[in-house]
JSON list of C-alpha atoms in Angstrom, two decimals:
[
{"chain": "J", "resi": 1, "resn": "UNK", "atom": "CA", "xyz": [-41.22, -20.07, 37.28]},
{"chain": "J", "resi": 2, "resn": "UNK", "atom": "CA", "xyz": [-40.00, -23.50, 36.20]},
{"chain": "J", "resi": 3, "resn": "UNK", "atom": "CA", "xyz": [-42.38, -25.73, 34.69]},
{"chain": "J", "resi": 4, "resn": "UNK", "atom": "CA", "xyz": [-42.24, -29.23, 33.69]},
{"chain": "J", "resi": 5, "resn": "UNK", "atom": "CA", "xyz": [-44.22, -30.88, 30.95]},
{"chain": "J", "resi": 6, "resn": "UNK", "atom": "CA", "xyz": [-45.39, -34.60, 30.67]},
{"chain": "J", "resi": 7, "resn": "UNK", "atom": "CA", "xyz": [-47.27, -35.10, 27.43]},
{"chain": "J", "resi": 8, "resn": "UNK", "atom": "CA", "xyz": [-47.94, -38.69, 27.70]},
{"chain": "J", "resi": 9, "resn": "UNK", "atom": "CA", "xyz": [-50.61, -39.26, 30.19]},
{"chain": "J", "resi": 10, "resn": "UNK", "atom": "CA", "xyz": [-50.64, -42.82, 29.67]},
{"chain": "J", "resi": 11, "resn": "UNK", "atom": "CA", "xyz": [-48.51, -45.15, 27.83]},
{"chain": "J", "resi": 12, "resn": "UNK", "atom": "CA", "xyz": [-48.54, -49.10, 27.15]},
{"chain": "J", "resi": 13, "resn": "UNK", "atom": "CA", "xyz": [-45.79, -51.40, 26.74]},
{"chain": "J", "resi": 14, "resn": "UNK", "atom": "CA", "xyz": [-45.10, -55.29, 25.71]},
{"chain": "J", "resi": 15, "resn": "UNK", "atom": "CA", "xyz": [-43.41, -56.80, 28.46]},
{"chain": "J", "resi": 16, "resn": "UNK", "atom": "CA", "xyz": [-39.89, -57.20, 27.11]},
{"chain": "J", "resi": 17, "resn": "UNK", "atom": "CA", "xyz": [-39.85, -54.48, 24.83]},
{"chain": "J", "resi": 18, "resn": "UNK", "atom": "CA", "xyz": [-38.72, -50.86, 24.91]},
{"chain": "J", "resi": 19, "resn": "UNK", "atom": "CA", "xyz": [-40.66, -47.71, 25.89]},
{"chain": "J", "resi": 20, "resn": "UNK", "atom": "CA", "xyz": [-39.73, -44.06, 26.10]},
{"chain": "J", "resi": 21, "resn": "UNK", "atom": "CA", "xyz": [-41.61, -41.97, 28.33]},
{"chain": "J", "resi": 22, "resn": "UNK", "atom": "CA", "xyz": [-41.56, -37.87, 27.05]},
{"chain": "J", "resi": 23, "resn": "UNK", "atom": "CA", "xyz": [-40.50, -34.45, 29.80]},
{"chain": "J", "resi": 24, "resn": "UNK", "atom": "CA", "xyz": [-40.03, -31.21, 28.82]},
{"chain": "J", "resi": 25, "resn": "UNK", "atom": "CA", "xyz": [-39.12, -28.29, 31.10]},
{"chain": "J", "resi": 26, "resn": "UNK", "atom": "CA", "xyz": [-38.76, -24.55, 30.84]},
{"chain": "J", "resi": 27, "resn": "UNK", "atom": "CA", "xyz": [-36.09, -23.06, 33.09]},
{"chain": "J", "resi": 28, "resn": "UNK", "atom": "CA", "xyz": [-33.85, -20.08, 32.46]},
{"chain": "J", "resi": 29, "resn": "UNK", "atom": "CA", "xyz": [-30.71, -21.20, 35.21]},
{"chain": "J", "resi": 30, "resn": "UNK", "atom": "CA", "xyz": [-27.91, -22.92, 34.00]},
{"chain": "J", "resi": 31, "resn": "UNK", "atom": "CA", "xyz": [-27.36, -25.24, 37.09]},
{"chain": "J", "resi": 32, "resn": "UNK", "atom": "CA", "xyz": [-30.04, -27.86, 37.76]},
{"chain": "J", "resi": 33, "resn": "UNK", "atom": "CA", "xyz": [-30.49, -31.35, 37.90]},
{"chain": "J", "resi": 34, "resn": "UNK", "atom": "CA", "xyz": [-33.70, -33.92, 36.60]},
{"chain": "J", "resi": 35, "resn": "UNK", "atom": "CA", "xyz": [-34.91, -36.49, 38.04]},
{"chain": "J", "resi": 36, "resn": "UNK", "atom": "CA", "xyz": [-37.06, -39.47, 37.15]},
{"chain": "J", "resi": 37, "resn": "UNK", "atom": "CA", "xyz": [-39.88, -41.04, 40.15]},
{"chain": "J", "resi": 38, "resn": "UNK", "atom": "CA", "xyz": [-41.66, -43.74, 40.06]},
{"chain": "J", "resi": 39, "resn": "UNK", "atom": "CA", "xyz": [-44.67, -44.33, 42.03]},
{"chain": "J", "resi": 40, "resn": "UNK", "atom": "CA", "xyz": [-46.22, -47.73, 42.04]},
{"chain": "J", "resi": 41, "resn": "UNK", "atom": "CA", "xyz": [-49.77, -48.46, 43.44]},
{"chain": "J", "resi": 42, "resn": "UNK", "atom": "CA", "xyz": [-48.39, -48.63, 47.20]},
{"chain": "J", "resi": 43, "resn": "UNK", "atom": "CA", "xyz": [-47.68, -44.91, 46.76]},
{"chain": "J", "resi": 44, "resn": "UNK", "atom": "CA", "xyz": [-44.29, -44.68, 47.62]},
{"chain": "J", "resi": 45, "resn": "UNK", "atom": "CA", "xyz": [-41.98, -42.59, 45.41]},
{"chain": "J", "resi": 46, "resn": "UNK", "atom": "CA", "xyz": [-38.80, -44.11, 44.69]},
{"chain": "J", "resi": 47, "resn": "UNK", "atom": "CA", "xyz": [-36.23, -42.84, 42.29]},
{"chain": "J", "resi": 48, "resn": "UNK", "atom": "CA", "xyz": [-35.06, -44.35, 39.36]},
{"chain": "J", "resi": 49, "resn": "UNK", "atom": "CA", "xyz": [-32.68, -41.96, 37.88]},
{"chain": "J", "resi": 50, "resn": "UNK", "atom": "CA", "xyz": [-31.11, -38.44, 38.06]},
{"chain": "J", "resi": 51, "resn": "UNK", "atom": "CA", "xyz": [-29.38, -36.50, 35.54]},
{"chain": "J", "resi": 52, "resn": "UNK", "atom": "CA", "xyz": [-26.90, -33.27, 36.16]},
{"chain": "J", "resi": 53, "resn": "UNK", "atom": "CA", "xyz": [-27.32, -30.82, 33.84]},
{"chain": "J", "resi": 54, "resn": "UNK", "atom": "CA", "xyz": [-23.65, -29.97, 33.31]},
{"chain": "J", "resi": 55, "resn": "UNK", "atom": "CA", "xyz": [-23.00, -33.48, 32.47]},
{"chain": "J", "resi": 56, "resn": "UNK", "atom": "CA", "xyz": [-23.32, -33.94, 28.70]},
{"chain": "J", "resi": 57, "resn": "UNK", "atom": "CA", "xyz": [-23.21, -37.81, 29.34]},
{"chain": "J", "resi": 58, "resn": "UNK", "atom": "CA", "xyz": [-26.70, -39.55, 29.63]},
{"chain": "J", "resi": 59, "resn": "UNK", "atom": "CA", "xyz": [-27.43, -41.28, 32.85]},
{"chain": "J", "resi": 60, "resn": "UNK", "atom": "CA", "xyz": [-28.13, -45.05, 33.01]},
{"chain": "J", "resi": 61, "resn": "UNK", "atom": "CA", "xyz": [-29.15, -47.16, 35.39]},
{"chain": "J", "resi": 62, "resn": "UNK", "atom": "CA", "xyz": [-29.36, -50.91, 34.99]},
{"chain": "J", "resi": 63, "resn": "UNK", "atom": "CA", "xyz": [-32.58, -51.31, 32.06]},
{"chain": "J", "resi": 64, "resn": "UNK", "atom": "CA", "xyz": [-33.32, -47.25, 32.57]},
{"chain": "J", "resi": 65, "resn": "UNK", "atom": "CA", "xyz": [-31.49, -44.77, 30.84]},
{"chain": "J", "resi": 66, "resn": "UNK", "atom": "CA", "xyz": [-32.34, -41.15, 29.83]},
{"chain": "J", "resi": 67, "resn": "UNK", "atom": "CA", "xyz": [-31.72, -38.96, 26.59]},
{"chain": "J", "resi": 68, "resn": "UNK", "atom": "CA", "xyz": [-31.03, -35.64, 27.51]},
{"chain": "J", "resi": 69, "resn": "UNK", "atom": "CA", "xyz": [-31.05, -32.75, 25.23]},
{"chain": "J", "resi": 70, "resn": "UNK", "atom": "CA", "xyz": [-30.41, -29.20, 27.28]},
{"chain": "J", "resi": 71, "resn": "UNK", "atom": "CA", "xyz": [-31.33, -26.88, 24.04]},
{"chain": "J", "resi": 72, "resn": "UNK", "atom": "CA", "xyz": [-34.07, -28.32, 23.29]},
{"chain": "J", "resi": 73, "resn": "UNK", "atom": "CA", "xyz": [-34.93, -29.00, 27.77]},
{"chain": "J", "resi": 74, "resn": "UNK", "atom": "CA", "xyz": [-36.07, -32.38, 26.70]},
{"chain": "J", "resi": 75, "resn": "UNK", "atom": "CA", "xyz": [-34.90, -35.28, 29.24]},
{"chain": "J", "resi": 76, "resn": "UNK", "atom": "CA", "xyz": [-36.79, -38.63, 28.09]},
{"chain": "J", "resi": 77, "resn": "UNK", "atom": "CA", "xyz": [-36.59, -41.36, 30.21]},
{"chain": "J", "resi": 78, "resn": "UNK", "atom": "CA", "xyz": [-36.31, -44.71, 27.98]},
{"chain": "J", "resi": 79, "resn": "UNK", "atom": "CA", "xyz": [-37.08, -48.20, 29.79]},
{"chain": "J", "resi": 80, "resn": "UNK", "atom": "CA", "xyz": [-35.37, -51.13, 28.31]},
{"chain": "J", "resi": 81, "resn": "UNK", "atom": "CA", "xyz": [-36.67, -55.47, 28.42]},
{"chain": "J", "resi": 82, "resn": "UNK", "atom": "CA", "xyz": [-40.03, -53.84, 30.23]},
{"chain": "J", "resi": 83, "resn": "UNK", "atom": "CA", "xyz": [-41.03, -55.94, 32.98]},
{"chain": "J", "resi": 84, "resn": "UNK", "atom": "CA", "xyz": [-44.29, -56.32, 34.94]},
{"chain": "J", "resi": 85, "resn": "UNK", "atom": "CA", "xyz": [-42.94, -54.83, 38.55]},
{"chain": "J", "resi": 86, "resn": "UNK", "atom": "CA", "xyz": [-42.40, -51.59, 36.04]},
{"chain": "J", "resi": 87, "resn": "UNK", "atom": "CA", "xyz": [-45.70, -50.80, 35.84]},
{"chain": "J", "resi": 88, "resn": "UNK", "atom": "CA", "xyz": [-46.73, -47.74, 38.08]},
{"chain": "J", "resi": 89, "resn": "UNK", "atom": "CA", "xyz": [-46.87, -43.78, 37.56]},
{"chain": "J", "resi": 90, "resn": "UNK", "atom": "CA", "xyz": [-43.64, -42.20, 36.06]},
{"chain": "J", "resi": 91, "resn": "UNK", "atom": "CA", "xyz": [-42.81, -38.26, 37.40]},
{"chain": "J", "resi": 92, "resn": "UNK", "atom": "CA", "xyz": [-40.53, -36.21, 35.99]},
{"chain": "J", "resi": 93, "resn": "UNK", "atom": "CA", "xyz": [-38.89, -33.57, 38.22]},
{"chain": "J", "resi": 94, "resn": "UNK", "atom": "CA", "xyz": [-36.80, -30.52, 37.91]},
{"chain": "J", "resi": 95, "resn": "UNK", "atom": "CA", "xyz": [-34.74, -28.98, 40.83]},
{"chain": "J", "resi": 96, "resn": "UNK", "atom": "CA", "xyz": [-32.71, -25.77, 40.50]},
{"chain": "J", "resi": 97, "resn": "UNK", "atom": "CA", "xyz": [-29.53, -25.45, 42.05]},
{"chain": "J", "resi": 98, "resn": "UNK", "atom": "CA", "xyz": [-29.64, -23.72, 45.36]},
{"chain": "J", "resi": 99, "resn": "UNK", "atom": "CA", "xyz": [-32.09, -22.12, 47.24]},
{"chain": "J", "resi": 100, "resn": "UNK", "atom": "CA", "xyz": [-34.79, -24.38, 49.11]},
{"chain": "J", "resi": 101, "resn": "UNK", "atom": "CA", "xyz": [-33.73, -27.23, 46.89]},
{"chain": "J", "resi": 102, "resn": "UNK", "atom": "CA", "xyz": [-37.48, -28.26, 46.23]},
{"chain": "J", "resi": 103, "resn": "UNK", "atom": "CA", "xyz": [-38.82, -30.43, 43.44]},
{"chain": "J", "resi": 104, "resn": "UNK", "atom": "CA", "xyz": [-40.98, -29.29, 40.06]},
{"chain": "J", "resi": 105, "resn": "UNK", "atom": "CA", "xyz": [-43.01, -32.35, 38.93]},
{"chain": "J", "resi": 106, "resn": "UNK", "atom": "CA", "xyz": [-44.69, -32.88, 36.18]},
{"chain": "J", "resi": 107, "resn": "UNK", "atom": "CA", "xyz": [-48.09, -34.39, 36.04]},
{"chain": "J", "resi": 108, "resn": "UNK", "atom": "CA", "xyz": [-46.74, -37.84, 35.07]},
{"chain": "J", "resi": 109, "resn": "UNK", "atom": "CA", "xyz": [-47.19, -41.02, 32.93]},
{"chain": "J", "resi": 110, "resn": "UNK", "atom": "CA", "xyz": [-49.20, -43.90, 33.69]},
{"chain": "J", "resi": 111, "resn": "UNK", "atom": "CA", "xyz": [-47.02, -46.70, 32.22]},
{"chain": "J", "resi": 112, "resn": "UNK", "atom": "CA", "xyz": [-49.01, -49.76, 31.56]},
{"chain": "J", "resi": 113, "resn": "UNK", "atom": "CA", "xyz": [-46.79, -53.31, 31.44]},
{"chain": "J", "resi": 114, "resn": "UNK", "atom": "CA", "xyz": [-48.99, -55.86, 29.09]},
{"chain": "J", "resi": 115, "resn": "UNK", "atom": "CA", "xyz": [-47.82, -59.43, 29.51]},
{"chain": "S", "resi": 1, "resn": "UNK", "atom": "CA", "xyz": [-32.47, -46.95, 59.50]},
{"chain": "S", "resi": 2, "resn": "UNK", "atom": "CA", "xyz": [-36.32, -46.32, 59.18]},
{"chain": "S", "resi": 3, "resn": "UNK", "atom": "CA", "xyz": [-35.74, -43.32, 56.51]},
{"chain": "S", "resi": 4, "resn": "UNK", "atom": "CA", "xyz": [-38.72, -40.75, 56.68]},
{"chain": "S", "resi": 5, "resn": "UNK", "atom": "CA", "xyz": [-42.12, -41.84, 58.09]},
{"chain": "S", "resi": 6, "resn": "UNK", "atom": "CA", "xyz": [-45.24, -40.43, 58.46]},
{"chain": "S", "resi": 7, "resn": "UNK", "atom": "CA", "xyz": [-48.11, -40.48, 60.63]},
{"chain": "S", "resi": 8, "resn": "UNK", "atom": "CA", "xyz": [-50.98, -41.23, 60.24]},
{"chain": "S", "resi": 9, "resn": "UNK", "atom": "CA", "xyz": [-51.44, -43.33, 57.07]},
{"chain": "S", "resi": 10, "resn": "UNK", "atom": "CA", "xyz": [-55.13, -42.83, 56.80]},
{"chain": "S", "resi": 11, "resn": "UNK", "atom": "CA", "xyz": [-57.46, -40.02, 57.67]},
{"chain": "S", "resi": 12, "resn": "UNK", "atom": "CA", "xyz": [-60.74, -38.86, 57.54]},
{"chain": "S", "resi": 13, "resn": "UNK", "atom": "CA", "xyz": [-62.23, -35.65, 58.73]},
{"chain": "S", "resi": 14, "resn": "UNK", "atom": "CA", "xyz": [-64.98, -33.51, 58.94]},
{"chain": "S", "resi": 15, "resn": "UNK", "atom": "CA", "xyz": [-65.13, -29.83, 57.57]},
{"chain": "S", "resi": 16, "resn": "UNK", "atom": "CA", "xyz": [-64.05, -27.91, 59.94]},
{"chain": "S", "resi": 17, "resn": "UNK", "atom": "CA", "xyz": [-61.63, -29.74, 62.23]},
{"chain": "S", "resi": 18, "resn": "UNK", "atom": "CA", "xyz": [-58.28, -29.51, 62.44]},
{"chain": "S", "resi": 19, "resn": "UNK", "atom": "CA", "xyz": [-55.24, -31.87, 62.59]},
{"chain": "S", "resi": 20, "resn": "UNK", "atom": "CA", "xyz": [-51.87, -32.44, 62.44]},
{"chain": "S", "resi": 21, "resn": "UNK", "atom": "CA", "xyz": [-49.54, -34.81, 59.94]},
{"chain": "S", "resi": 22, "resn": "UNK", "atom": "CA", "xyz": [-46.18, -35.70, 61.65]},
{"chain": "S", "resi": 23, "resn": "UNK", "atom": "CA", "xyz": [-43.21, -36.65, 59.60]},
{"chain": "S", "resi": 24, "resn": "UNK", "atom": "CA", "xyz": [-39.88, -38.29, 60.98]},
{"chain": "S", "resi": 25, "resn": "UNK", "atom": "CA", "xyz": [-36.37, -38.87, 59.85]},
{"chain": "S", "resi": 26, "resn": "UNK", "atom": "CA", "xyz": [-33.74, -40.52, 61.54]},
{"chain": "S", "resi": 27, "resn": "UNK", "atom": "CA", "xyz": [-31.31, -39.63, 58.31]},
{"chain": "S", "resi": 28, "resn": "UNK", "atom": "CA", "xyz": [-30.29, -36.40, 60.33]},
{"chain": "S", "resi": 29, "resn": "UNK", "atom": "CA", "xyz": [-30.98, -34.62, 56.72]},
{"chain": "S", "resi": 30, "resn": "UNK", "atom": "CA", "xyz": [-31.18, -30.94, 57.05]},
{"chain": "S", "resi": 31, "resn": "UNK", "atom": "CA", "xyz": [-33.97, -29.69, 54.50]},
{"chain": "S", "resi": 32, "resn": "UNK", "atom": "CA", "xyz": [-37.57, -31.18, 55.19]},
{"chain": "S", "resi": 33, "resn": "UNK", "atom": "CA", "xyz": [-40.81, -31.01, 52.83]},
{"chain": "S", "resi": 34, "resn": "UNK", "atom": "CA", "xyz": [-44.12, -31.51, 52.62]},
{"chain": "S", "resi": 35, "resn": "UNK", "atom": "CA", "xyz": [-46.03, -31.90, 49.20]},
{"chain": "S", "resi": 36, "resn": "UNK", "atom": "CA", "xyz": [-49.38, -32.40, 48.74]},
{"chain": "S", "resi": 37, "resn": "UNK", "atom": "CA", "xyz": [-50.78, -34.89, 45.26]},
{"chain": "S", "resi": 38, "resn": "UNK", "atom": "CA", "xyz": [-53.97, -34.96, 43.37]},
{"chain": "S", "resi": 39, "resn": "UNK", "atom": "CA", "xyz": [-55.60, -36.97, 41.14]},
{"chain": "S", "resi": 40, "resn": "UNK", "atom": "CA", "xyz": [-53.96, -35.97, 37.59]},
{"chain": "S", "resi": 41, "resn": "UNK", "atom": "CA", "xyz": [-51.45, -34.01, 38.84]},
{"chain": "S", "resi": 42, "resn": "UNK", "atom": "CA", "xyz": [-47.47, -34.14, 40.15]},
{"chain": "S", "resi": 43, "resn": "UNK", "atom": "CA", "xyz": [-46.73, -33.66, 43.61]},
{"chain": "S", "resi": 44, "resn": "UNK", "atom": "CA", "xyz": [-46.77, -29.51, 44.78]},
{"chain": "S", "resi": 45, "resn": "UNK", "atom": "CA", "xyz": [-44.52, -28.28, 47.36]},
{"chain": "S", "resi": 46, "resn": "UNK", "atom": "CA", "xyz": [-46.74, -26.92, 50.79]},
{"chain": "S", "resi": 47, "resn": "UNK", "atom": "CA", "xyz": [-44.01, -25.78, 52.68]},
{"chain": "S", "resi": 48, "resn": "UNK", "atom": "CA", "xyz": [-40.47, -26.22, 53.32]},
{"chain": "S", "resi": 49, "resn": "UNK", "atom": "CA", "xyz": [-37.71, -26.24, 56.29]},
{"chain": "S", "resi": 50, "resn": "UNK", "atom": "CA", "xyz": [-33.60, -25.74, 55.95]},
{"chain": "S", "resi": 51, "resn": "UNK", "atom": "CA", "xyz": [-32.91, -26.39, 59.22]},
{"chain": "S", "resi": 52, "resn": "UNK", "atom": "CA", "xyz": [-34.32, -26.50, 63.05]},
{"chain": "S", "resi": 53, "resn": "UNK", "atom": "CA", "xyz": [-36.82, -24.06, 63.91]},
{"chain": "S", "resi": 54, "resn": "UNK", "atom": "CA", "xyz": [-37.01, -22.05, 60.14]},
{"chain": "S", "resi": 55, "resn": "UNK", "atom": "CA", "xyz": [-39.79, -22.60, 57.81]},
{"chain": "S", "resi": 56, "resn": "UNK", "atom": "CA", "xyz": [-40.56, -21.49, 54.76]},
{"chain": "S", "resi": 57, "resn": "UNK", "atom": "CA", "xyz": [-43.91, -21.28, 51.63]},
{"chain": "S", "resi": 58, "resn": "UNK", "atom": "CA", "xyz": [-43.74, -23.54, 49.08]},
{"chain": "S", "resi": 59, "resn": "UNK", "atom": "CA", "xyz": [-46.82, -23.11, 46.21]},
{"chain": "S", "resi": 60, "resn": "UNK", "atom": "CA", "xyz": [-50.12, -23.84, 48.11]},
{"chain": "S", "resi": 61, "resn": "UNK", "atom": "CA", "xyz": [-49.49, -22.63, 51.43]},
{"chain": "S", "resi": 62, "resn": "UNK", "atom": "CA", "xyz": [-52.41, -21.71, 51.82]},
{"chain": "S", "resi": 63, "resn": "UNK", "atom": "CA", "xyz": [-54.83, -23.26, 54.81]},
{"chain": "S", "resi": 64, "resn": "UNK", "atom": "CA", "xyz": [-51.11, -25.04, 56.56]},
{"chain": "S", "resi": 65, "resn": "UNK", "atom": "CA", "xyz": [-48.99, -24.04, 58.58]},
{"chain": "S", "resi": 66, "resn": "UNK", "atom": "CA", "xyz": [-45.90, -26.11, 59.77]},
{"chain": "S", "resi": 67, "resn": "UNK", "atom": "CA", "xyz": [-43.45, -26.73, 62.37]},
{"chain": "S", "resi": 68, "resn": "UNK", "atom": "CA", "xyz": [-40.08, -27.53, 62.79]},
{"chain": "S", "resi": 69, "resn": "UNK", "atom": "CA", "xyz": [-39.08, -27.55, 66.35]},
{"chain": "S", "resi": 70, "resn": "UNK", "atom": "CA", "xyz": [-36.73, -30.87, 66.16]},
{"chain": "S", "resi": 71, "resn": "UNK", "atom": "CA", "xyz": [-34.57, -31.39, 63.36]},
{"chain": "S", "resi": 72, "resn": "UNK", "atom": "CA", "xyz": [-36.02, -35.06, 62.91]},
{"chain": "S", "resi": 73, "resn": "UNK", "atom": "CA", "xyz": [-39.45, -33.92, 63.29]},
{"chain": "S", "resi": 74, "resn": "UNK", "atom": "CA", "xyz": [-41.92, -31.44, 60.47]},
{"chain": "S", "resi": 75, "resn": "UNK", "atom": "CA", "xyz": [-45.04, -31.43, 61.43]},
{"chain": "S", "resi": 76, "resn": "UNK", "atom": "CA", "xyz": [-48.08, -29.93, 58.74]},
{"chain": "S", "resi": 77, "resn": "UNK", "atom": "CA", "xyz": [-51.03, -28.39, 60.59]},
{"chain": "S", "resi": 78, "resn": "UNK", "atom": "CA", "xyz": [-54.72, -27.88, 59.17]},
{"chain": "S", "resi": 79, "resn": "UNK", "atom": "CA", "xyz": [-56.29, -25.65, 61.34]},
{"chain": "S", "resi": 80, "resn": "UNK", "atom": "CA", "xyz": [-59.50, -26.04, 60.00]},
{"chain": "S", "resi": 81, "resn": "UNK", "atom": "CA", "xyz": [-59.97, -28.69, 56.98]},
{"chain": "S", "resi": 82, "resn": "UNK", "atom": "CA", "xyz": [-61.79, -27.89, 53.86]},
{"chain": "S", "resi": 83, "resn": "UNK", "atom": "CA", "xyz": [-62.77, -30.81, 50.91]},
{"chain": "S", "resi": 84, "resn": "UNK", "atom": "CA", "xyz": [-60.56, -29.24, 49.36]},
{"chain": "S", "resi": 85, "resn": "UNK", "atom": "CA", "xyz": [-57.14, -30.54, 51.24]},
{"chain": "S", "resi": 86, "resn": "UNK", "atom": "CA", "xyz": [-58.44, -33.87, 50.32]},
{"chain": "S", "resi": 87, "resn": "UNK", "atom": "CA", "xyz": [-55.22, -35.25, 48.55]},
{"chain": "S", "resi": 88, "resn": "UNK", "atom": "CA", "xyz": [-52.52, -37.83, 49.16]},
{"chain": "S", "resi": 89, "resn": "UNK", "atom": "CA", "xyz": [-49.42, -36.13, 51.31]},
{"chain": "S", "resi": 90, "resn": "UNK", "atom": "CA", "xyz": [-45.71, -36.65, 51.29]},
{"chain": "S", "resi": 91, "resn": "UNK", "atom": "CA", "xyz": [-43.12, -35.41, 53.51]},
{"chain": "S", "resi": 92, "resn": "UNK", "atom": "CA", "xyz": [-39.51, -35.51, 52.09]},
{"chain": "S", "resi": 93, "resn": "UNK", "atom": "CA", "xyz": [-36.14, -34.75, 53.50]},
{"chain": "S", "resi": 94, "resn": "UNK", "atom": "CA", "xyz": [-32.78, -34.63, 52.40]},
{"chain": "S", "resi": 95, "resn": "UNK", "atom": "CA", "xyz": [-29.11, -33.30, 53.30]},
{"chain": "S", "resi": 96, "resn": "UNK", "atom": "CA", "xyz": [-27.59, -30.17, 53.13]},
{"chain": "S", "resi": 97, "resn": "UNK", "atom": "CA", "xyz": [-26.72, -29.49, 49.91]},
{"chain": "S", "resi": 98, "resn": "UNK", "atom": "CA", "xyz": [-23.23, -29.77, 49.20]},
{"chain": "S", "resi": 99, "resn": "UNK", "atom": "CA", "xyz": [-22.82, -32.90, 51.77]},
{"chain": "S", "resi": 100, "resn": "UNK", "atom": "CA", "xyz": [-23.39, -35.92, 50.06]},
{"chain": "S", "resi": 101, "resn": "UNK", "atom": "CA", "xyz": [-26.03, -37.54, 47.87]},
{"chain": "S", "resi": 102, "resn": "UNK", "atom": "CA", "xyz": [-28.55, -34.57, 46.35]},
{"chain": "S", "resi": 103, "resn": "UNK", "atom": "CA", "xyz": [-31.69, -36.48, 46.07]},
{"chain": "S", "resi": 104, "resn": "UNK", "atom": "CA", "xyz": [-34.41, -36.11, 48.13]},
{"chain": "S", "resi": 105, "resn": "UNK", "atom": "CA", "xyz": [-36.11, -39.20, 50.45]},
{"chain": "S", "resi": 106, "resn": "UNK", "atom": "CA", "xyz": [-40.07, -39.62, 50.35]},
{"chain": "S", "resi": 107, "resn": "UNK", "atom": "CA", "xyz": [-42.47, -41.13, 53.08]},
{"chain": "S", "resi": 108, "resn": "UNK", "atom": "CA", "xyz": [-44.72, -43.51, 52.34]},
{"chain": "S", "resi": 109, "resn": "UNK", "atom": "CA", "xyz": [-48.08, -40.72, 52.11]},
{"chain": "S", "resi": 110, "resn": "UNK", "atom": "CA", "xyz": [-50.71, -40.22, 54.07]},
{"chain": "S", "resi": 111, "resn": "UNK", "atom": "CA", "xyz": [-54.13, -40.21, 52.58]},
{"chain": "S", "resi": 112, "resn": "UNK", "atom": "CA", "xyz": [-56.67, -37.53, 54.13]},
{"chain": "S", "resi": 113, "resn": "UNK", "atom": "CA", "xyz": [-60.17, -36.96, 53.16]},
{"chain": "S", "resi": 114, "resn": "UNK", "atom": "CA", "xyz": [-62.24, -34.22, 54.21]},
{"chain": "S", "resi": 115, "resn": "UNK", "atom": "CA", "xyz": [-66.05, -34.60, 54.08]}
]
C-alpha cells in the first residue's frame, strides 16, 4: 500500500522568509501525481500545488514551488516571502493513476507564520 | 457554482443513534468521496463512488455505509454511532478521469461528536 510520510509535525517561519516543508512517499507504480493541501483554521482544504510524476520539471505556483526528487520519492513543498494568511496545516497527498482515483495523505505540518 | 457542500456543519449525538451526512455537487463530477480526519492525522478515505448508483470501500469502512442514488448527491450513513466516529468529515468529488482538471474538490467538513 502507498504511504506518505510527513516528518515535520510543526514548523515556524519569519514572516517574509523562506520555509520548506518535508514528504516522503513509498509507492511502487510509475504513474502518479502529488499534491500539496492546505487547511487553514476554517477547515476547508484548498490546494496549493500538484506535481505529475512524469514531469521532471518542478511545479510552481506564484510564492509556492516544490522540489521533486522521484528516486529518492521526496516532493518538498518550499514557501517563498512567508506571509501571515499562510499559516494553517500543510498535507501532502499521493494519488495513483487509475483506479478509484482516491487520495493518500500524510499526517501533515502545522506551519506557524511569526510576524 | 456552489462546488461541493455538506450538510450538516455541526453534530452531536448520542451512542447509539444513527444519522446521515449529505454531500452535494453541482460540478456534475463523476467520482465522489468521503474521508473522515482526526486529531494528528491526514484525512482517510471511508468510501468511494465512480458514478450513479456504484459504491465502493475505501480504508475504514467500517460502521458506514453510503449511497449514491443521484449523481450530485453521496450520502454517508452511521447506523448506529460509536465515540469513536467522532472526527471532522469531508466529502470530495471530482471528474472523470481523463476529462479535464485531475484534482479533487473538498466541502467545507462537518464536525460530529459522539458522546
Amino acid at each position: 500500500a502507498q504511504t506518505v510520510t510527513q516528518s515535520q509535525p510543526e514548523m515556524s517561519v519569519q514572516e517574509a522568509e523562506t520555509v520548506t516543508l518535508s514528504c516522503t512517499y513509498d509507492t511502487s507504480e510509475s504513474d502518479y501525481y502529488l499534491f500539496w493541501y492546505k487547511q487553514p483554521p476554517s477547515r476547508q482544504m484548498i490546494l496549493v500545488i500538484r506535481q505529475e510524476a512524469y514531469k521532471q520539471q518542478n511545479a510552481t505556483e506564484n510564492r509556492f514551488s516544490v522540489n521533486f526528487q522521484k528516486a529518492a520519492k521526496s516532493f518538498s513543498l518550499k514557501i517563498s516571502d512567508s506571509q501571515l494568511g499562510d499559516a494553517a496545516m500543510y498535507f501532502c497527498a499521493y494519488r495513483k493513476q487509475g483506479g478509484s482515483e482516491k487520495l493518500v495523505f500524510g499526517k501533515g505540518t502545522k506551519l506557524t507564520v511569526n510576524p | 457554482n456552489a462546488g461541493v457542500t455538506q450538510t450538516p456543519k455541526f453534530r452531536v449525538l448520542k451512542t447509539g443513534q444513527s444519522m446521515t451526512l449529505l454531500c452535494a455537487q453541482d460540478m456534475n463530477h463523476e467520482y465522489m468521496y468521503w474521508y473522515r480526519q482526526d486529531p494528528g492525522m491526514g484525512l482517510r478515505l471511508i468510501h468511494y463512488s465512480v458514478g450513479e448508483g456504484t459504491t465502493a470501500k475505501g480504508e475504514v469502512p467500517d460502521g458506514y455505509n453510503v449511497s449514491r442514488l443521484k449523481k450530485q448527491n453521496f450520502l454517508l450513513g452511521l447506523e448506529s454511532a460509536a465515540p469513536s466516529q467522532t472526527s471532522v468529515y469531508f466529502c470530495a468529488s471530482r471528474l472523470l478521469p481523463g476529462t479535464g482538471r485531475n484534482e479533487q474538490f473538498f466541502g467545507p467538513g462537518t464536525r460530529l461528536t459522539v458522546l
